[in-house]
PDB file of C-alpha atoms in Angstrom:
ATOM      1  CA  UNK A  21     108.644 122.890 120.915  1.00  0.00           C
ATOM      2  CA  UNK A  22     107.826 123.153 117.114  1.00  0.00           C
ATOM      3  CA  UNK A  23     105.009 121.424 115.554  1.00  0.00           C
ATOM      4  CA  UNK A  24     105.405 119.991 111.840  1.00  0.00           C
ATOM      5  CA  UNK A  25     106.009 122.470 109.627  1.00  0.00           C
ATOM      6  CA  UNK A  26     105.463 122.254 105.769  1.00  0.00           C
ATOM      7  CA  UNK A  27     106.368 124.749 103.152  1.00  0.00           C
ATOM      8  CA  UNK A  28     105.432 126.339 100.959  1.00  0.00           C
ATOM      9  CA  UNK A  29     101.894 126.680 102.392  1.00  0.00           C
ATOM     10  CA  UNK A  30     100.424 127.651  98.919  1.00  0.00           C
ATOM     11  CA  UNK A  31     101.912 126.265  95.507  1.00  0.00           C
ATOM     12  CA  UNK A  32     100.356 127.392  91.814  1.00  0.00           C
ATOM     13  CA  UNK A  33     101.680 125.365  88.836  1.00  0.00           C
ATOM     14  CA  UNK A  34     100.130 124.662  85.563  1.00  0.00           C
ATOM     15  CA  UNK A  35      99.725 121.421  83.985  1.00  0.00           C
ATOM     16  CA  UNK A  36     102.939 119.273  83.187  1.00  0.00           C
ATOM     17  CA  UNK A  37     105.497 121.058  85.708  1.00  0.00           C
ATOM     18  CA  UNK A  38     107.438 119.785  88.753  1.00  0.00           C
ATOM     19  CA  UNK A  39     106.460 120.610  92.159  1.00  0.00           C
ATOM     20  CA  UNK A  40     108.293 119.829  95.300  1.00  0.00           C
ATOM     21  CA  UNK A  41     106.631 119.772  98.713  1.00  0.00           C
ATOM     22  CA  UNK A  42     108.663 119.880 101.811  1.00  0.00           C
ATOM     23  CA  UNK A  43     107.396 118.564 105.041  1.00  0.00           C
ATOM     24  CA  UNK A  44     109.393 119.075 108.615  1.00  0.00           C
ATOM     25  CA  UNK A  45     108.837 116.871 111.006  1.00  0.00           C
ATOM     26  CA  UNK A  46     108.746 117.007 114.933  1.00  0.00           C
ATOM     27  CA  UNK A  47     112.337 116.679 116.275  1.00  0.00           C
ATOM     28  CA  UNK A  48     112.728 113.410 117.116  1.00  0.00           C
ATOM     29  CA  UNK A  49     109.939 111.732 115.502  1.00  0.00           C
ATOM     30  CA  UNK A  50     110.694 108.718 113.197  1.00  0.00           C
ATOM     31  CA  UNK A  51     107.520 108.103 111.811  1.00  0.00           C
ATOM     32  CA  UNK A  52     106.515 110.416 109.047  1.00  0.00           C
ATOM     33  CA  UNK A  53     103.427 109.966 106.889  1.00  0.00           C
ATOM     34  CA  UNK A  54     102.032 111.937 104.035  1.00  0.00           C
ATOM     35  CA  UNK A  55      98.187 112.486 103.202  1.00  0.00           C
ATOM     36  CA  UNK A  56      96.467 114.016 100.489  1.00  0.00           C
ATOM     37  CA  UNK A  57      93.344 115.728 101.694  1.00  0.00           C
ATOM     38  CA  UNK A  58      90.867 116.731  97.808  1.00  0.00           C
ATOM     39  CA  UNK A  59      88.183 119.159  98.937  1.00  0.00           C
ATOM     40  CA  UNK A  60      85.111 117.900 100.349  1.00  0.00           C
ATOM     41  CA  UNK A  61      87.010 114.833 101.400  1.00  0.00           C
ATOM     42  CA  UNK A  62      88.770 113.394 104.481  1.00  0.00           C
ATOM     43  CA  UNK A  63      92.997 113.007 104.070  1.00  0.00           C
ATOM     44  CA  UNK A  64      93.910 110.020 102.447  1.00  0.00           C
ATOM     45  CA  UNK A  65      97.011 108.239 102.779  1.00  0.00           C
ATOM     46  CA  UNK A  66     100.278 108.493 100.785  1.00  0.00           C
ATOM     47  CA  UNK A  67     103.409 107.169 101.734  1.00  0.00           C
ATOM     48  CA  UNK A  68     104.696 106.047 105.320  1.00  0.00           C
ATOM     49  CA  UNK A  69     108.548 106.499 106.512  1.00  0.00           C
ATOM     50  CA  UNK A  70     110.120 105.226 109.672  1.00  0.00           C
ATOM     51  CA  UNK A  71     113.407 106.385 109.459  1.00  0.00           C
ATOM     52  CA  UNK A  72     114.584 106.970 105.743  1.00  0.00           C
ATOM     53  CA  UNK A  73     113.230 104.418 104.291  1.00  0.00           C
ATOM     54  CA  UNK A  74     109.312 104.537 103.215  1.00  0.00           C
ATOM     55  CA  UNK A  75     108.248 101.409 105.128  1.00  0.00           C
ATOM     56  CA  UNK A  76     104.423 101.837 103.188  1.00  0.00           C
ATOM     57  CA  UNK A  77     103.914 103.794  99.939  1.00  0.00           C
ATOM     58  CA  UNK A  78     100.943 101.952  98.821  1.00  0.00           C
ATOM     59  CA  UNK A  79      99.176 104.546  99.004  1.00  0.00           C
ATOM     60  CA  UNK A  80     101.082 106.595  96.287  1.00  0.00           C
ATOM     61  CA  UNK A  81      98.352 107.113  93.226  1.00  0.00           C
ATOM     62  CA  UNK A  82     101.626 106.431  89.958  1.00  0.00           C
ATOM     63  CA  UNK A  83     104.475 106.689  89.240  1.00  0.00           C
ATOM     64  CA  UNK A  84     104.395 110.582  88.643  1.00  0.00           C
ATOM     65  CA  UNK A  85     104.554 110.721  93.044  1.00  0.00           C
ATOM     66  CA  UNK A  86     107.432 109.976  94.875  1.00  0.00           C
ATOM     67  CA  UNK A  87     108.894 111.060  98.329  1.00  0.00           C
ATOM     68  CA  UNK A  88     111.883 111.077 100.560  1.00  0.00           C
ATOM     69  CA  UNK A  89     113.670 111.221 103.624  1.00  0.00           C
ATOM     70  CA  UNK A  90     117.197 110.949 102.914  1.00  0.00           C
ATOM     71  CA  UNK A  91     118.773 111.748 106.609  1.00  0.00           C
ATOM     72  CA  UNK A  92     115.607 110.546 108.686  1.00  0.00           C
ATOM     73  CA  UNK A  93     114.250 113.522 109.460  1.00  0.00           C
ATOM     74  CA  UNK A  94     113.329 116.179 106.455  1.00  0.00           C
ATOM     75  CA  UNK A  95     110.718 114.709 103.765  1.00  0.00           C
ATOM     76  CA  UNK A  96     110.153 116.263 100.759  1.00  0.00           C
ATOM     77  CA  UNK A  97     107.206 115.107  98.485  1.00  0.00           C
ATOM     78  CA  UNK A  98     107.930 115.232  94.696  1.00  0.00           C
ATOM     79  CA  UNK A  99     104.987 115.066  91.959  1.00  0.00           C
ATOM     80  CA  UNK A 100     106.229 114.941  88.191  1.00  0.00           C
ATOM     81  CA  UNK A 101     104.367 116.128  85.198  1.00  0.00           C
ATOM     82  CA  UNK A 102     101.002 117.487  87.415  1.00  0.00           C
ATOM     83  CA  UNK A 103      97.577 116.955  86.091  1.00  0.00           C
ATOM     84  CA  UNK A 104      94.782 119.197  87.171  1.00  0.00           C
ATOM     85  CA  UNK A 105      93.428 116.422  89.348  1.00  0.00           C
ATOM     86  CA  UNK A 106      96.598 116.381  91.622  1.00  0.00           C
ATOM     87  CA  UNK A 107      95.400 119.507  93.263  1.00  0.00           C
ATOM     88  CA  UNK A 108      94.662 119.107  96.803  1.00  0.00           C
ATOM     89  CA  UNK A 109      95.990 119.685 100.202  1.00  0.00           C
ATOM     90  CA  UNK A 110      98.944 117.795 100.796  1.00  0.00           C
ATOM     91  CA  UNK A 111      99.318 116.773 104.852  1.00  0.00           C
ATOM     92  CA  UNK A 112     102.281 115.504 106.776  1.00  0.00           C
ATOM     93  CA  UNK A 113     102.253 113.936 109.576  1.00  0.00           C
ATOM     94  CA  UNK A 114     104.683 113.197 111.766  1.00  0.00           C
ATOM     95  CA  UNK A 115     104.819 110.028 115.529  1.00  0.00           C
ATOM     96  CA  UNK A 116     107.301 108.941 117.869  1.00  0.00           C
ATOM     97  CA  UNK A 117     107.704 105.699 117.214  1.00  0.00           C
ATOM     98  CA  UNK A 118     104.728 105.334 114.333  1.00  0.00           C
ATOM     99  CA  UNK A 119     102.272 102.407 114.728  1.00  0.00           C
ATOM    100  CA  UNK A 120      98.606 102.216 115.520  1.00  0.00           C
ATOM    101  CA  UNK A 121      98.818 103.282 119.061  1.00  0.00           C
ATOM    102  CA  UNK A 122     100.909 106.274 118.225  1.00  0.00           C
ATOM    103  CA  UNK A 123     100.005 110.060 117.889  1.00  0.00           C
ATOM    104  CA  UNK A 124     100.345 111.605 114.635  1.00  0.00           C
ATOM    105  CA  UNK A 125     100.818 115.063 114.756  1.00  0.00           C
ATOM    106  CA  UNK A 126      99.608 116.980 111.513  1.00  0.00           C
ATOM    107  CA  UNK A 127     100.996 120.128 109.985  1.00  0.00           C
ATOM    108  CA  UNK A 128      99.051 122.950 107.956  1.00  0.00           C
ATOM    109  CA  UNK A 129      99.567 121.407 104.847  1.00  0.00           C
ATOM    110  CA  UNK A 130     100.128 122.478 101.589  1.00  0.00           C
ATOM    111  CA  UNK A 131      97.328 123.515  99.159  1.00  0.00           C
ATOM    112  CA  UNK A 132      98.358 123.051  95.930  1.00  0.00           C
ATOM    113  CA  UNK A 133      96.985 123.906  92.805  1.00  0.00           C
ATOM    114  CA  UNK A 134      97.643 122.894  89.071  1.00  0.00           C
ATOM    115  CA  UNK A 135      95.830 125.365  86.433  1.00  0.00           C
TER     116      UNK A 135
ATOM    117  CA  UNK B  16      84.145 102.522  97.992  1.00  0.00           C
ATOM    118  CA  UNK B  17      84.342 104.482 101.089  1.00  0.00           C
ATOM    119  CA  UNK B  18      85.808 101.862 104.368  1.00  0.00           C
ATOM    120  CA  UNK B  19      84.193 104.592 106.878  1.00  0.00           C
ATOM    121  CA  UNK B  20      81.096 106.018 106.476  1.00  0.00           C
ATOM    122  CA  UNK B  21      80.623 109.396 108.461  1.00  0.00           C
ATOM    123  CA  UNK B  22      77.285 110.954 109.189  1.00  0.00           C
ATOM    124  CA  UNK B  23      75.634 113.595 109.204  1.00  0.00           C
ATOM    125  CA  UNK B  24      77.725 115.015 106.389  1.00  0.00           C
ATOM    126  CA  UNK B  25      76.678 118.652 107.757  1.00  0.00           C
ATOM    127  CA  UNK B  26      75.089 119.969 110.876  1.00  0.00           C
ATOM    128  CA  UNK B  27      74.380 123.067 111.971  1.00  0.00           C
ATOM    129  CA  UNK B  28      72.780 123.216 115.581  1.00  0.00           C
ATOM    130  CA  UNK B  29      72.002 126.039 118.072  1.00  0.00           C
ATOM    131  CA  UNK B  30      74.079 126.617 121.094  1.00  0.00           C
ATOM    132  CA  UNK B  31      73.353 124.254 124.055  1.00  0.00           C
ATOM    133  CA  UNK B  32      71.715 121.870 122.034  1.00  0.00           C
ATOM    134  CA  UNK B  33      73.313 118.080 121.915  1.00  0.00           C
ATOM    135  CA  UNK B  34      74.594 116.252 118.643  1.00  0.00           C
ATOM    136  CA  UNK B  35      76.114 112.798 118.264  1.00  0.00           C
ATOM    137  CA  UNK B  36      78.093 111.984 114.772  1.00  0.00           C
ATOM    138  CA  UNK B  37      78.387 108.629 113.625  1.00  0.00           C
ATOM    139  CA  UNK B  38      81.378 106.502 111.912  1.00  0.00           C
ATOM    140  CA  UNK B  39      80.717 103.275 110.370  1.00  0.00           C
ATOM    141  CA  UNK B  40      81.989 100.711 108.467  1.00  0.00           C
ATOM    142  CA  UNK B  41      81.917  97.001 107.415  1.00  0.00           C
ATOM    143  CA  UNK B  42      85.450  96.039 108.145  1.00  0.00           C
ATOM    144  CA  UNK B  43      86.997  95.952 111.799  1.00  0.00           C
ATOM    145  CA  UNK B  44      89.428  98.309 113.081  1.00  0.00           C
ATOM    146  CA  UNK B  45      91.851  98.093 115.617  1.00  0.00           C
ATOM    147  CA  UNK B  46      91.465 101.422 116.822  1.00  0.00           C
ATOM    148  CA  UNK B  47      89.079 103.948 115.923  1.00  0.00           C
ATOM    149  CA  UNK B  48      90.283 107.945 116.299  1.00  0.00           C
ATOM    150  CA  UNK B  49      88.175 110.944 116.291  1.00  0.00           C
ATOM    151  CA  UNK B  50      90.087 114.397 114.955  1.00  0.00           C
ATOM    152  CA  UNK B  51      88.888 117.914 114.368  1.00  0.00           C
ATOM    153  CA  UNK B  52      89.951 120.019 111.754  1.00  0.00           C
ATOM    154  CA  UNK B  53      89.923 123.949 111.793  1.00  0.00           C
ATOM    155  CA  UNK B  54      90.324 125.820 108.032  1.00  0.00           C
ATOM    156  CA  UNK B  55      93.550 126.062 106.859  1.00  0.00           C
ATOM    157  CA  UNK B  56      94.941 123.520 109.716  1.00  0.00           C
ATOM    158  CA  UNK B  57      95.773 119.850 109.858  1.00  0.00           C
ATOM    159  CA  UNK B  58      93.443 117.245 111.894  1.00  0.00           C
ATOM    160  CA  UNK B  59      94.000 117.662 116.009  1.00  0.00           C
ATOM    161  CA  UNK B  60      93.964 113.993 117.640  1.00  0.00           C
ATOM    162  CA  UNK B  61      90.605 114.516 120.207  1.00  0.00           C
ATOM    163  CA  UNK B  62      90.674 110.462 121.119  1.00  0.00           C
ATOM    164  CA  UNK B  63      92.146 107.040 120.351  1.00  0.00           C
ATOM    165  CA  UNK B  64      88.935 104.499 120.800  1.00  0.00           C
ATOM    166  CA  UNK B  65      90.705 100.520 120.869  1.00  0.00           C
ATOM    167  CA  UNK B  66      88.218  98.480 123.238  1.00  0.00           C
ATOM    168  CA  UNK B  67      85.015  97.692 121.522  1.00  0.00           C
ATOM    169  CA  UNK B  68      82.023  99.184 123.978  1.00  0.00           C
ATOM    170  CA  UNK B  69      85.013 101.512 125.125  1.00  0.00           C
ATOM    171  CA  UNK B  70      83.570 104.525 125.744  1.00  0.00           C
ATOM    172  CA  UNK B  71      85.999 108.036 126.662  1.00  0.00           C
ATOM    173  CA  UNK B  72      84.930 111.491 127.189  1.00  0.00           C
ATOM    174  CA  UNK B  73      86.453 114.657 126.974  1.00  0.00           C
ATOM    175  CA  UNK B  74      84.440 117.336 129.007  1.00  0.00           C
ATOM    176  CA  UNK B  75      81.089 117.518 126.936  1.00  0.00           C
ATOM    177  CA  UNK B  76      81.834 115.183 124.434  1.00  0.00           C
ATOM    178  CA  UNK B  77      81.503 111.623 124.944  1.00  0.00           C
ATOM    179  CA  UNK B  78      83.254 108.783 122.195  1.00  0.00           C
ATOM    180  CA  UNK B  79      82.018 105.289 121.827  1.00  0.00           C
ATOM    181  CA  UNK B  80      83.753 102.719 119.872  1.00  0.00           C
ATOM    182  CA  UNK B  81      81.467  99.670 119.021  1.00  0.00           C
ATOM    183  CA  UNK B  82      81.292  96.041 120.820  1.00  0.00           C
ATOM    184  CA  UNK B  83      82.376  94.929 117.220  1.00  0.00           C
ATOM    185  CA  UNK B  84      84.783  97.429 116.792  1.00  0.00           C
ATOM    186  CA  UNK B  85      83.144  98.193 112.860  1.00  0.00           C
ATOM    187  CA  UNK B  86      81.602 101.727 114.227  1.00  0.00           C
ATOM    188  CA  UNK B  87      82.091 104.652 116.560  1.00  0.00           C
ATOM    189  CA  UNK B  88      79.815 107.727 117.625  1.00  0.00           C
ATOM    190  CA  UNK B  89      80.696 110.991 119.332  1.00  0.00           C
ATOM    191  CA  UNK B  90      78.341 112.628 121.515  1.00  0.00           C
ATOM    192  CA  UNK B  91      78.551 116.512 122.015  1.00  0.00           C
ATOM    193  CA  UNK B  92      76.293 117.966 125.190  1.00  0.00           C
ATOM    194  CA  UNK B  93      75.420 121.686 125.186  1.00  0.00           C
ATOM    195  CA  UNK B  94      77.290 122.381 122.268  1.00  0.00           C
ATOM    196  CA  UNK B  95      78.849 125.946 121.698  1.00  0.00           C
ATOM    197  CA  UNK B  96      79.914 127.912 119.163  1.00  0.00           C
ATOM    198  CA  UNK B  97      84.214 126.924 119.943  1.00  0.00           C
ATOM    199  CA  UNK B  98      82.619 123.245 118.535  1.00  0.00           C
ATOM    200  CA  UNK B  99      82.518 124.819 115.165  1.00  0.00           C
ATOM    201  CA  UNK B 100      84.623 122.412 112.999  1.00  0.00           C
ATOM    202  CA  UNK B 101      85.073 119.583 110.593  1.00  0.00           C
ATOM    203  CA  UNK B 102      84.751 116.321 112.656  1.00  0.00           C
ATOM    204  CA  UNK B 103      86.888 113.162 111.213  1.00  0.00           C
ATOM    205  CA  UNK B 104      87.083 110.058 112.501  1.00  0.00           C
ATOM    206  CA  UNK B 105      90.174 107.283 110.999  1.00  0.00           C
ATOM    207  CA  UNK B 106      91.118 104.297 112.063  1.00  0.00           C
ATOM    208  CA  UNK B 107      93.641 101.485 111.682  1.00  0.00           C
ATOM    209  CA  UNK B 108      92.405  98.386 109.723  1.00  0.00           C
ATOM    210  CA  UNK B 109      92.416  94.825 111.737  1.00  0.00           C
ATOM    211  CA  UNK B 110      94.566  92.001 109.950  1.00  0.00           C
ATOM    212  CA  UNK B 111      96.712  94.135 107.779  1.00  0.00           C
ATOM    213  CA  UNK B 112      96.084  97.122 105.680  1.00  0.00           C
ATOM    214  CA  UNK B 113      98.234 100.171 104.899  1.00  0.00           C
ATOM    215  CA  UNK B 114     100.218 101.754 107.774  1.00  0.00           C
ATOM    216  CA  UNK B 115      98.675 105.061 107.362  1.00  0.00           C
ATOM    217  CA  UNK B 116      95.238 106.172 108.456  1.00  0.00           C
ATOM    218  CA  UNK B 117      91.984 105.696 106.899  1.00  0.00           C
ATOM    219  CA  UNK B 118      89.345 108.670 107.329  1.00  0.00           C
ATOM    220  CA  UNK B 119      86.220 109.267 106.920  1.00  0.00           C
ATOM    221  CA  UNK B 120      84.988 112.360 104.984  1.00  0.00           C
ATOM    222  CA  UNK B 121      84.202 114.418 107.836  1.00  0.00           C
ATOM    223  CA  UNK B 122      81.276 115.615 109.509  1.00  0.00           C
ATOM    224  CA  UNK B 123      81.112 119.480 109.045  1.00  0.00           C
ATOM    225  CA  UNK B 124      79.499 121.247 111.894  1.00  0.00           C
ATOM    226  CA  UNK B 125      78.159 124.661 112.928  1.00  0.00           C
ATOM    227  CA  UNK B 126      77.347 125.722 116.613  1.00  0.00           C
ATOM    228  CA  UNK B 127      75.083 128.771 115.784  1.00  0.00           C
ATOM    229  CA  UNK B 128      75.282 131.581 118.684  1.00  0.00           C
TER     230      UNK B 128
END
């Protein structure tokens, strides 16, 4: 079947804009996690769903970041007012069941870039 | 303050030559994982390490997760040029900690032909 899928795979904005990242999970997974990966650096993590409801976001730098996963399956990433430091690739991940003994399966990610 | 320590940060090696790559750390994990990571891809799961002195292998590469479970090597015999790749081992934290992974920065190596 599928693996996770994220779109877009490439994302220019400038400074101060908007940007929505949408991440598509295995079908059937519950667990869904999102990473930021900076270059030169291993992912770091974000935010952690199981279902819809983000069971660990501490990793979430501000305020400006939020995600969600309204119907348990579909996450989308939003990032308000971008500074040039948010650029990165952004990774999701998606598990079974989530939990340490669980394989998370990555997709491409999405490089993103604020000018 | 980086929880795992990766090294070497680069290697590049000729083919059929062996390598090991280190991940350490002062805090104890309850499982230790090893990914690799091709350009313009997300990490691929190689091994899940959760005994300390557990040791796995994989054809030519061999993962050991420490008696303390604080540090973790992988092992690579005869390497070939397919090894190319960035290396990354993550782990869970013991007692708590965030319910994602934590990484390393990566080992990047080259398996010159």
């Amino acid at each position: 079947g599928a693996g996770v899928s994220q779109t877009p795979s490439n994302k220019v904005t400038e400074k101060g804009k908007y940007v929505e990242l949408r991440c598509d999970p295995i079908s059937g997974h519950t667990a869904l996690y999102w990473y930021r990966q900076s270059l030169g650096q291993g992912p770091e993590f974000l935010i952690y769903f199981q279902g819809t409801g983000a069971a660990d976001d501490s990793g979430l730098p501000n305020d400006r970041f939020f995600a969600v996963r309204p119907e348990g399956s579909v996450s989308t990433l939003k990032i308000q007012r971008t500074e040039r430091g948010d650029s990165a690739v952004y990774l999701c991940a998606s598990s079974a069941l989530g939990g340490g003994s669980d394989t998370q399966y990555f997709g491409p990610g999405t490089r993103l870039t604020v000018l | 303050t980086q929880l795992l320590e990766q090294s070497p940060q680069f290697l590049s090696i000729q083919e059929g030559e062996n390598l090991t790559v280190y991940c350490n750390s002062s805090s104890v994990f309850s499982s230790l994982q090893w990914y690799r990571q091709e350009p313009g891809e997300g990490p691929v799961l190689l091994v899940t390490v959760v005994t300390g002195g557990e040791v796995k292998k994989l054809k030519r590469l061999t993962f050991q997760f420490g008696d303390a479970r604080k540090d973790s090597s992988l092992h690579i015999t005869a390497a070939q040029p397919g090894d190319t790749g960035l290396y990354l081992c993550a782990g869970f934290l013991s007692g708590g900690g965030a319910d994602g992974l934590t990484f390393g920065k990566g080992t990047h190596l080259i398996i010159q032909p």
